[in-house]
Amino acid sequence: MEQELIWIREKYPTESDYQAALDRYRTGEPLAYILGEQYFWRYCFTVTPDVLIPRPDTERLVETALSLLPQGGRFADLCTGSGAIALSICGDRTDLTCDAADISEAALEVAKGNARVIGTGDRVRFHRADLLAEDPLCGLYDAILSNPPYIPAKDIANYPSLAYEPQIALDGGEDGMDFYKAIIARFGSHLADDGCFLFEIGYDQGDAIRALADANGYVCTVTKDYGGNDRVAKLIKPINRKEVTQ
Ligand code: GLN
């Protein structure tokens, strides 16, 4: 709290600007929007109300992807938002390339700015696309990542802090699973033989993603975040994995 006020003061040195920012802070606006930035992984991302604020839990997805992507690999990041996932991975691994997509032009502008700061150059390509209806991907990928909107529509109002964030980045439809269903159905043909989907999921969606994976012929492993909640789902085609066919 004290520290947050110091950050706000540093960002808004003029008294009137500081008071205006304090008003925003006191009415509950997230600090990341007031400061216009959020640290994630080991980078500082610009954020605006057009993008979801990157969460520390999502670093588990980055960590998992970094550990399994092969040297020189290519991956996709669907619903990239600020680009936090794609850019953290490609910032750390200069051997990788990524196609990152989002429906929001405004979000993509934020992501492109972050790409310039992190210096990923043309290794991360951004595509504007409605992933429920369009396919911006091209060829095969070692992994298709996504932290899509996954909160059940009726639950969003239960979290007052989410009111400031883009609803389009949160609303996963009636059961929160709309994007997983669409991504698995629409983009599975873009997975290389030993490729995988890697999704961030909600703390209570482990069983639902396992059932969805099963219904679509994938084997699913769910791992937890450091808060002990289910957070990352990895989906592979069983035919590609020795441990499954043995
Ligand atoms: N993890 C976010 C939250 O629960 C939601 C992110 C999302 O829908 N992808 O606040």
mmCIF file of C-alpha atoms and ligand atoms in Angstrom:
data_model
loop_
_atom_site.group_PDB
_atom_site.id
_atom_site.type_symbol
_atom_site.label_atom_id
_atom_site.label_comp_id
_atom_site.label_asym_id
_atom_site.label_seq_id
_atom_site.Cartn_x
_atom_site.Cartn_y
_atom_site.Cartn_z
ATOM 1 C CA MET A 1 0.000 0.000 0.000
ATOM 2 C CA GLU A 2 2.645 2.502 1.123
ATOM 3 C CA GLN A 3 4.913 1.332 -1.686
ATOM 4 C CA GLU A 4 2.088 1.602 -4.205
ATOM 5 C CA LEU A 5 1.596 5.252 -3.285
ATOM 6 C CA ILE A 6 5.307 5.860 -3.816
ATOM 7 C CA TRP A 7 5.065 4.321 -7.296
ATOM 8 C CA ILE A 8 2.061 6.478 -8.117
ATOM 9 C CA ARG A 9 3.933 9.581 -6.907
ATOM 10 C CA GLU A 10 6.937 8.695 -9.098
ATOM 11 C CA LYS A 11 4.689 8.224 -12.115
ATOM 12 C CA TYR A 12 2.723 11.422 -11.482
ATOM 13 C CA PRO A 13 5.131 13.965 -9.963
ATOM 14 C CA THR A 14 2.795 16.954 -10.391
ATOM 15 C CA GLU A 15 0.471 17.417 -7.410
ATOM 16 C CA SER A 16 -2.742 17.663 -9.446
ATOM 17 C CA ASP A 17 -1.875 14.596 -11.527
ATOM 18 C CA TYR A 18 -0.977 12.713 -8.359
ATOM 19 C CA GLN A 19 -4.301 13.588 -6.728
ATOM 20 C CA ALA A 20 -6.198 12.494 -9.843
ATOM 21 C CA ALA A 21 -4.284 9.196 -9.890
ATOM 22 C CA LEU A 22 -4.970 8.725 -6.168
ATOM 23 C CA ASP A 23 -8.676 9.136 -6.821
ATOM 24 C CA ARG A 24 -8.487 6.357 -9.405
ATOM 25 C CA TYR A 25 -6.547 4.177 -6.963
ATOM 26 C CA ARG A 26 -9.039 4.760 -4.154
ATOM 27 C CA THR A 27 -12.013 3.855 -6.313
ATOM 28 C CA GLY A 28 -10.412 0.474 -6.939
ATOM 29 C CA GLU A 29 -8.784 0.823 -10.342
ATOM 30 C CA PRO A 30 -5.928 -1.693 -10.595
ATOM 31 C CA LEU A 31 -2.497 -0.204 -9.987
ATOM 32 C CA ALA A 32 -1.216 -1.630 -13.285
ATOM 33 C CA TYR A 33 -3.617 0.575 -15.257
ATOM 34 C CA ILE A 34 -2.759 3.649 -13.179
ATOM 35 C CA LEU A 35 0.965 3.090 -13.697
ATOM 36 C CA GLY A 36 0.478 1.792 -17.244
ATOM 37 C CA GLU A 37 2.794 -1.123 -16.632
ATOM 38 C CA GLN A 38 3.020 -4.559 -15.053
ATOM 39 C CA TYR A 39 6.025 -6.764 -14.433
ATOM 40 C CA PHE A 40 5.607 -10.314 -15.713
ATOM 41 C CA TRP A 41 8.281 -13.005 -15.936
ATOM 42 C CA ARG A 42 11.367 -10.794 -16.135
ATOM 43 C CA TYR A 43 9.992 -8.051 -18.329
ATOM 44 C CA CYS A 44 8.060 -4.845 -17.804
ATOM 45 C CA PHE A 45 4.930 -4.819 -19.980
ATOM 46 C CA THR A 46 2.991 -1.754 -20.951
ATOM 47 C CA VAL A 47 -0.678 -2.310 -20.189
ATOM 48 C CA THR A 48 -3.764 -0.281 -21.018
ATOM 49 C CA PRO A 49 -7.431 -1.020 -20.287
ATOM 50 C CA ASP A 50 -7.495 -2.692 -23.718
ATOM 51 C CA VAL A 51 -5.560 -5.658 -22.315
ATOM 52 C CA LEU A 52 -5.903 -7.991 -19.373
ATOM 53 C CA ILE A 53 -3.282 -7.326 -16.704
ATOM 54 C CA PRO A 54 -0.745 -10.182 -16.857
ATOM 55 C CA ARG A 55 -1.040 -12.403 -13.747
ATOM 56 C CA PRO A 56 1.826 -14.147 -11.942
ATOM 57 C CA ASP A 57 -0.076 -17.452 -12.272
ATOM 58 C CA THR A 58 0.392 -17.222 -16.017
ATOM 59 C CA GLU A 59 4.153 -17.431 -15.530
ATOM 60 C CA ARG A 60 3.563 -21.169 -14.999
ATOM 61 C CA LEU A 61 2.456 -21.407 -18.614
ATOM 62 C CA VAL A 62 5.588 -19.569 -19.757
ATOM 63 C CA GLU A 63 7.773 -21.803 -17.622
ATOM 64 C CA THR A 64 6.146 -24.961 -18.989
ATOM 65 C CA ALA A 65 6.409 -23.799 -22.598
ATOM 66 C CA LEU A 66 10.080 -22.871 -22.185
ATOM 67 C CA SER A 67 10.827 -26.313 -20.816
ATOM 68 C CA LEU A 68 9.194 -28.229 -23.652
ATOM 69 C CA LEU A 69 9.721 -26.161 -26.807
ATOM 70 C CA PRO A 70 12.476 -27.703 -28.941
ATOM 71 C CA GLN A 71 15.506 -25.768 -30.147
ATOM 72 C CA GLY A 72 14.490 -23.672 -33.152
ATOM 73 C CA GLY A 73 10.817 -24.439 -32.544
ATOM 74 C CA ARG A 74 7.762 -22.450 -33.494
ATOM 75 C CA PHE A 75 4.659 -21.916 -31.456
ATOM 76 C CA ALA A 76 1.412 -19.970 -31.500
ATOM 77 C CA ASP A 77 -0.084 -17.785 -28.786
ATOM 78 C CA LEU A 78 -3.830 -17.391 -29.228
ATOM 79 C CA CYS A 79 -5.589 -14.494 -27.451
ATOM 80 C CA THR A 80 -2.221 -12.861 -26.866
ATOM 81 C CA GLY A 81 -3.503 -9.611 -25.320
ATOM 82 C CA SER A 82 -0.483 -7.595 -24.140
ATOM 83 C CA GLY A 83 1.747 -10.291 -25.636
ATOM 84 C CA ALA A 84 3.032 -11.263 -22.181
ATOM 85 C CA ILE A 85 3.220 -15.000 -22.927
ATOM 86 C CA ALA A 86 4.636 -14.881 -26.466
ATOM 87 C CA LEU A 87 7.120 -12.117 -25.708
ATOM 88 C CA SER A 88 8.393 -13.574 -22.432
ATOM 89 C CA ILE A 89 9.111 -16.859 -24.188
ATOM 90 C CA CYS A 90 10.710 -15.314 -27.275
ATOM 91 C CA GLY A 91 12.551 -12.771 -25.130
ATOM 92 C CA ASP A 92 14.255 -15.597 -23.258
ATOM 93 C CA ARG A 93 14.712 -17.921 -26.236
ATOM 94 C CA THR A 94 16.054 -16.265 -29.367
ATOM 95 C CA ASP A 95 15.844 -19.603 -31.235
ATOM 96 C CA LEU A 96 12.025 -19.584 -31.192
ATOM 97 C CA THR A 97 9.435 -17.987 -33.450
ATOM 98 C CA CYS A 98 5.783 -17.327 -32.724
ATOM 99 C CA ASP A 99 2.518 -16.408 -34.382
ATOM 100 C CA ALA A 100 0.477 -14.412 -31.883
ATOM 101 C CA ALA A 101 -3.183 -13.587 -32.483
ATOM 102 C CA ASP A 102 -5.899 -11.531 -30.883
ATOM 103 C CA ILE A 103 -9.304 -10.232 -31.899
ATOM 104 C CA SER A 104 -8.568 -6.746 -30.579
ATOM 105 C CA GLU A 105 -6.651 -4.305 -32.761
ATOM 106 C CA ALA A 106 -6.091 -2.101 -29.694
ATOM 107 C CA ALA A 107 -4.607 -5.017 -27.754
ATOM 108 C CA LEU A 108 -2.315 -5.837 -30.676
ATOM 109 C CA GLU A 109 -0.997 -2.269 -30.680
ATOM 110 C CA VAL A 110 -0.069 -2.684 -27.011
ATOM 111 C CA ALA A 111 1.560 -6.046 -27.768
ATOM 112 C CA LYS A 112 3.559 -4.619 -30.675
ATOM 113 C CA GLY A 113 4.858 -1.853 -28.420
ATOM 114 C CA ASN A 114 5.928 -4.465 -25.881
ATOM 115 C CA ALA A 115 7.618 -6.460 -28.649
ATOM 116 C CA ARG A 116 9.684 -3.405 -29.607
ATOM 117 C CA VAL A 117 10.820 -2.914 -25.996
ATOM 118 C CA ILE A 118 11.723 -6.578 -25.494
ATOM 119 C CA GLY A 119 13.339 -6.681 -28.930
ATOM 120 C CA THR A 120 11.802 -9.815 -30.381
ATOM 121 C CA GLY A 121 11.941 -8.340 -33.904
ATOM 122 C CA ASP A 122 10.228 -10.383 -36.581
ATOM 123 C CA ARG A 123 10.377 -13.586 -34.501
ATOM 124 C CA VAL A 124 6.938 -12.759 -33.114
ATOM 125 C CA ARG A 125 4.332 -12.017 -35.778
ATOM 126 C CA PHE A 126 1.017 -10.525 -34.727
ATOM 127 C CA HIS A 127 -2.271 -11.331 -36.427
ATOM 128 C CA ARG A 128 -5.692 -9.821 -35.879
ATOM 129 C CA ALA A 129 -8.257 -12.597 -35.955
ATOM 130 C CA ASP A 130 -11.487 -13.767 -34.388
ATOM 131 C CA LEU A 131 -10.334 -17.214 -33.322
ATOM 132 C CA LEU A 132 -13.881 -18.507 -33.097
ATOM 133 C CA ALA A 133 -14.317 -17.875 -36.820
ATOM 134 C CA GLU A 134 -10.939 -17.331 -38.501
ATOM 135 C CA ASP A 135 -7.637 -19.175 -38.740
ATOM 136 C CA PRO A 136 -4.556 -16.942 -38.708
ATOM 137 C CA LEU A 137 -2.159 -19.879 -38.313
ATOM 138 C CA CYS A 138 -0.030 -21.296 -41.077
ATOM 139 C CA GLY A 139 1.565 -24.758 -41.128
ATOM 140 C CA LEU A 140 2.537 -26.847 -38.113
ATOM 141 C CA TYR A 141 3.542 -25.756 -34.607
ATOM 142 C CA ASP A 142 5.430 -27.444 -31.789
ATOM 143 C CA ALA A 143 2.962 -25.953 -29.341
ATOM 144 C CA ILE A 144 -0.213 -23.913 -29.462
ATOM 145 C CA LEU A 145 -0.518 -21.833 -26.317
ATOM 146 C CA SER A 146 -3.479 -19.899 -25.040
ATOM 147 C CA ASN A 147 -4.662 -18.074 -21.986
ATOM 148 C CA PRO A 148 -8.108 -17.386 -23.440
ATOM 149 C CA PRO A 149 -11.088 -15.769 -21.756
ATOM 150 C CA TYR A 150 -12.223 -18.526 -19.386
ATOM 151 C CA ILE A 151 -14.447 -17.086 -16.710
ATOM 152 C CA PRO A 152 -18.077 -18.266 -16.912
ATOM 153 C CA ALA A 153 -20.071 -15.225 -18.050
ATOM 154 C CA LYS A 154 -22.360 -15.260 -15.040
ATOM 155 C CA ASP A 155 -19.411 -15.275 -12.589
ATOM 156 C CA ILE A 156 -17.602 -12.183 -13.860
ATOM 157 C CA ALA A 157 -19.716 -9.829 -11.753
ATOM 158 C CA ASN A 158 -18.628 -11.743 -8.631
ATOM 159 C CA TYR A 159 -15.121 -10.290 -8.970
ATOM 160 C CA PRO A 160 -15.328 -6.497 -8.553
ATOM 161 C CA SER A 161 -11.635 -6.082 -9.403
ATOM 162 C CA LEU A 162 -12.302 -7.476 -12.893
ATOM 163 C CA ALA A 163 -14.685 -4.610 -13.692
ATOM 164 C CA TYR A 164 -11.778 -2.525 -14.984
ATOM 165 C CA GLU A 165 -10.464 -5.161 -17.351
ATOM 166 C CA PRO A 166 -11.714 -5.832 -20.884
ATOM 167 C CA GLN A 167 -14.736 -8.123 -20.543
ATOM 168 C CA ILE A 168 -13.945 -9.600 -23.939
ATOM 169 C CA ALA A 169 -10.701 -10.951 -22.426
ATOM 170 C CA LEU A 170 -12.532 -12.623 -19.529
ATOM 171 C CA ASP A 171 -15.840 -13.972 -20.794
ATOM 172 C CA GLY A 172 -15.491 -17.645 -21.665
ATOM 173 C CA GLY A 173 -19.198 -18.177 -22.346
ATOM 174 C CA GLU A 174 -21.713 -20.050 -20.240
ATOM 175 C CA ASP A 175 -19.312 -22.556 -18.678
ATOM 176 C CA GLY A 176 -16.100 -20.649 -19.380
ATOM 177 C CA MET A 177 -14.991 -23.330 -21.842
ATOM 178 C CA ASP A 178 -15.977 -21.754 -25.187
ATOM 179 C CA PHE A 179 -12.439 -20.928 -26.305
ATOM 180 C CA TYR A 180 -10.930 -24.263 -25.316
ATOM 181 C CA LYS A 181 -13.656 -26.050 -27.272
ATOM 182 C CA ALA A 182 -13.113 -23.850 -30.330
ATOM 183 C CA ILE A 183 -9.314 -23.924 -30.202
ATOM 184 C CA ILE A 184 -9.153 -27.712 -29.859
ATOM 185 C CA ALA A 185 -11.674 -28.227 -32.656
ATOM 186 C CA ARG A 186 -10.305 -25.594 -35.037
ATOM 187 C CA PHE A 187 -6.529 -25.663 -34.514
ATOM 188 C CA GLY A 188 -5.657 -29.296 -33.774
ATOM 189 C CA SER A 189 -4.662 -29.748 -37.425
ATOM 190 C CA HIS A 190 -1.887 -27.176 -36.855
ATOM 191 C CA LEU A 191 -0.119 -29.320 -34.244
ATOM 192 C CA ALA A 192 3.066 -31.082 -35.296
ATOM 193 C CA ASP A 193 3.107 -34.851 -34.651
ATOM 194 C CA ASP A 194 4.643 -34.436 -31.216
ATOM 195 C CA GLY A 195 3.107 -31.017 -30.619
ATOM 196 C CA CYS A 196 0.771 -30.048 -27.831
ATOM 197 C CA PHE A 197 -1.797 -27.548 -26.722
ATOM 198 C CA LEU A 198 -0.813 -25.675 -23.601
ATOM 199 C CA PHE A 199 -3.630 -23.773 -21.931
ATOM 200 C CA GLU A 200 -3.984 -21.681 -18.855
ATOM 201 C CA ILE A 201 -7.200 -22.766 -17.129
ATOM 202 C CA GLY A 202 -9.280 -21.505 -14.226
ATOM 203 C CA TYR A 203 -8.622 -22.984 -10.774
ATOM 204 C CA ASP A 204 -11.805 -25.084 -11.004
ATOM 205 C CA GLN A 205 -11.589 -26.160 -14.663
ATOM 206 C CA GLY A 206 -9.251 -29.160 -14.319
ATOM 207 C CA ASP A 207 -11.995 -31.761 -14.631
ATOM 208 C CA ALA A 208 -13.727 -29.912 -17.454
ATOM 209 C CA ILE A 209 -10.558 -29.617 -19.559
ATOM 210 C CA ARG A 210 -9.725 -33.306 -18.955
ATOM 211 C CA ALA A 211 -13.204 -34.279 -20.130
ATOM 212 C CA LEU A 212 -12.963 -32.023 -23.173
ATOM 213 C CA ALA A 213 -9.530 -33.384 -24.069
ATOM 214 C CA ASP A 214 -10.773 -36.937 -23.704
ATOM 215 C CA ALA A 215 -13.810 -36.318 -25.899
ATOM 216 C CA ASN A 216 -11.486 -34.994 -28.619
ATOM 217 C CA GLY A 217 -8.936 -37.805 -28.431
ATOM 218 C CA TYR A 218 -6.226 -35.969 -26.505
ATOM 219 C CA VAL A 219 -4.450 -36.964 -23.321
ATOM 220 C CA CYS A 220 -4.444 -34.183 -20.780
ATOM 221 C CA THR A 221 -2.083 -33.414 -17.927
ATOM 222 C CA VAL A 222 -3.034 -30.638 -15.529
ATOM 223 C CA THR A 223 -0.394 -28.952 -13.370
ATOM 224 C CA LYS A 224 -0.852 -26.520 -10.525
ATOM 225 C CA ASP A 225 0.304 -22.964 -10.016
ATOM 226 C CA TYR A 226 2.392 -21.957 -7.008
ATOM 227 C CA GLY A 227 -0.807 -21.141 -5.137
ATOM 228 C CA GLY A 228 -1.741 -24.844 -5.338
ATOM 229 C CA ASN A 229 -4.539 -24.396 -7.886
ATOM 230 C CA ASP A 230 -4.959 -26.238 -11.177
ATOM 231 C CA ARG A 231 -3.571 -23.826 -13.766
ATOM 232 C CA VAL A 232 -1.872 -25.326 -16.815
ATOM 233 C CA ALA A 233 -3.331 -28.024 -19.068
ATOM 234 C CA LYS A 234 -1.160 -29.843 -21.594
ATOM 235 C CA LEU A 235 -2.968 -31.791 -24.309
ATOM 236 C CA ILE A 236 -1.252 -34.292 -26.566
ATOM 237 C CA LYS A 237 -2.472 -36.767 -29.143
ATOM 238 C CA PRO A 238 -1.951 -40.224 -27.574
ATOM 239 C CA ILE A 239 -0.687 -41.774 -30.781
ATOM 240 C CA ASN A 240 2.354 -39.523 -30.540
ATOM 241 C CA ARG A 241 3.426 -40.479 -27.055
ATOM 242 C CA LYS A 242 5.278 -43.650 -26.128
ATOM 243 C CA GLU A 243 4.195 -43.581 -22.506
ATOM 244 C CA VAL A 244 0.587 -43.705 -23.638
ATOM 245 C CA THR A 245 0.879 -46.491 -26.184
ATOM 246 C CA GLN A 246 3.204 -48.716 -24.153
HETATM 247 N N1 GLN B 1 -6.905 -15.394 -14.424
HETATM 248 C C1 GLN B 1 -7.817 -14.332 -14.676
HETATM 249 C C2 GLN B 1 -8.645 -14.124 -13.436
HETATM 250 O O1 GLN B 1 -9.204 -15.070 -12.909
HETATM 251 C C3 GLN B 1 -8.705 -14.611 -15.867
HETATM 252 C C4 GLN B 1 -7.930 -14.731 -17.098
HETATM 253 C C5 GLN B 1 -8.704 -15.250 -18.244
HETATM 254 O O2 GLN B 1 -9.940 -15.256 -18.344
HETATM 255 N N2 GLN B 1 -7.953 -15.711 -19.136
HETATM 256 O O3 GLN B 1 -8.744 -13.028 -12.961
#
